[in-house]
């Protein structure tokens, strides 16, 4: 072979060599065989703060493995129960069964979520889990994480997927309304689906799923606070965790009182439409005041939007 032929052959090989070097691990790079994760619990998708979850939290990770090196083809999802150890910030994830990366560089998808078990229905074929919403149970997820033995994932954040609505009830004529015996959010899609393929976790109501009412927590039998003009409003007395209404939307409340707003002793149900400026947001605490006033009216006013705090997390069963 003459010199010109040799040079031409080398030039033809260079693109192929470069392509191999892009996908292969660096020389001497040591793969991480075991999947080792730490997780934080964030108040919203905008940041990570101390979680306030002091106790161990039973979670689950959906897992999907690539079927061939760099093929982009993945197998069926499977679920891997785990524990997020209690404490603030990033805390270790302990899998019920140790999880390993493929040593041949194949990619692994992981999507952590809470809760798992009886309140969920898993479809491994479509890669979705359906939660049953009850108005009081927190729902969180990490979004889809992609990793290999050479590019492992080490941290993740469980983000709140529901919106929290806190209610403060007061009146300038409390004796005409009596006590609040029940408040419900009405016509809520109670079956909410999480797609494990999604990098940004979000819930979507099952269109053919059930629709029902959900009770506000810590509000039943609540005496109305009498607030006269110029006095400070009371702190929020109850809360409910809801899916974010479509397009931010409106939450309809059915408020039951022991009197009819005119002083007559009779159980009375009043419907109240609640909206907030900018729309309801997942991972946020929306404080809403319900003002029981003259003429059998209840006025809903948005007081503010806050991040979930450590105190809020402590009030919500997990």
mmCIF file of N, CA, C and O in Angstrom, residues 57 79 118 172 186 192 202 204 236 250 290 294:
data_model
loop_
_atom_site.group_PDB
_atom_site.id
_atom_site.type_symbol
_atom_site.label_atom_id
_atom_site.label_comp_id
_atom_site.label_asym_id
_atom_site.label_seq_id
_atom_site.Cartn_x
_atom_site.Cartn_y
_atom_site.Cartn_z
ATOM 1 N N UNK A 57 -39.836 7.560 55.393
ATOM 2 C CA UNK A 57 -40.974 7.669 54.484
ATOM 3 C C UNK A 57 -40.955 6.515 53.487
ATOM 4 O O UNK A 57 -40.014 6.383 52.702
ATOM 5 N N UNK A 79 -41.671 -2.014 39.652
ATOM 6 C CA UNK A 79 -41.640 -1.162 40.833
ATOM 7 C C UNK A 79 -40.658 -1.698 41.864
ATOM 8 O O UNK A 79 -40.532 -2.910 42.052
ATOM 9 N N UNK A 118 -51.885 0.492 48.802
ATOM 10 C CA UNK A 118 -53.316 0.312 48.579
ATOM 11 C C UNK A 118 -53.980 1.482 47.863
ATOM 12 O O UNK A 118 -55.023 1.319 47.239
ATOM 13 N N UNK A 172 -68.952 38.811 60.723
ATOM 14 C CA UNK A 172 -69.263 40.011 61.490
ATOM 15 C C UNK A 172 -70.632 39.874 62.167
ATOM 16 O O UNK A 172 -71.133 40.802 62.790
ATOM 17 N N UNK A 186 -66.239 20.106 45.991
ATOM 18 C CA UNK A 186 -67.188 19.266 45.247
ATOM 19 C C UNK A 186 -66.691 19.000 43.825
ATOM 20 O O UNK A 186 -65.941 19.781 43.243
ATOM 21 N N UNK A 192 -56.202 10.241 39.923
ATOM 22 C CA UNK A 192 -55.196 11.106 39.302
ATOM 23 C C UNK A 192 -53.988 10.261 38.888
ATOM 24 O O UNK A 192 -53.455 9.485 39.686
ATOM 25 N N UNK A 202 -46.233 15.599 37.134
ATOM 26 C CA UNK A 202 -47.524 16.286 37.273
ATOM 27 C C UNK A 202 -48.629 15.244 37.225
ATOM 28 O O UNK A 202 -48.461 14.163 36.645
ATOM 29 N N UNK A 204 -52.585 14.090 36.246
ATOM 30 C CA UNK A 204 -53.636 14.316 35.252
ATOM 31 C C UNK A 204 -54.850 13.496 35.653
ATOM 32 O O UNK A 204 -54.733 12.293 35.931
ATOM 33 N N UNK A 236 -55.636 30.483 59.579
ATOM 34 C CA UNK A 236 -56.333 29.395 58.881
ATOM 35 C C UNK A 236 -56.657 28.280 59.871
ATOM 36 O O UNK A 236 -55.820 27.892 60.685
ATOM 37 N N UNK A 250 -61.134 27.009 39.217
ATOM 38 C CA UNK A 250 -61.938 27.378 40.381
ATOM 39 C C UNK A 250 -62.241 26.142 41.200
ATOM 40 O O UNK A 250 -62.499 25.072 40.653
ATOM 41 N N UNK A 290 -62.979 32.869 54.335
ATOM 42 C CA UNK A 290 -64.411 32.763 54.065
ATOM 43 C C UNK A 290 -65.123 33.690 55.039
ATOM 44 O O UNK A 290 -65.113 33.465 56.261
ATOM 45 N N UNK A 294 -73.927 39.285 55.859
ATOM 46 C CA UNK A 294 -75.372 39.484 55.820
ATOM 47 C C UNK A 294 -75.966 38.898 54.548
ATOM 48 O O UNK A 294 -75.317 38.781 53.522
#
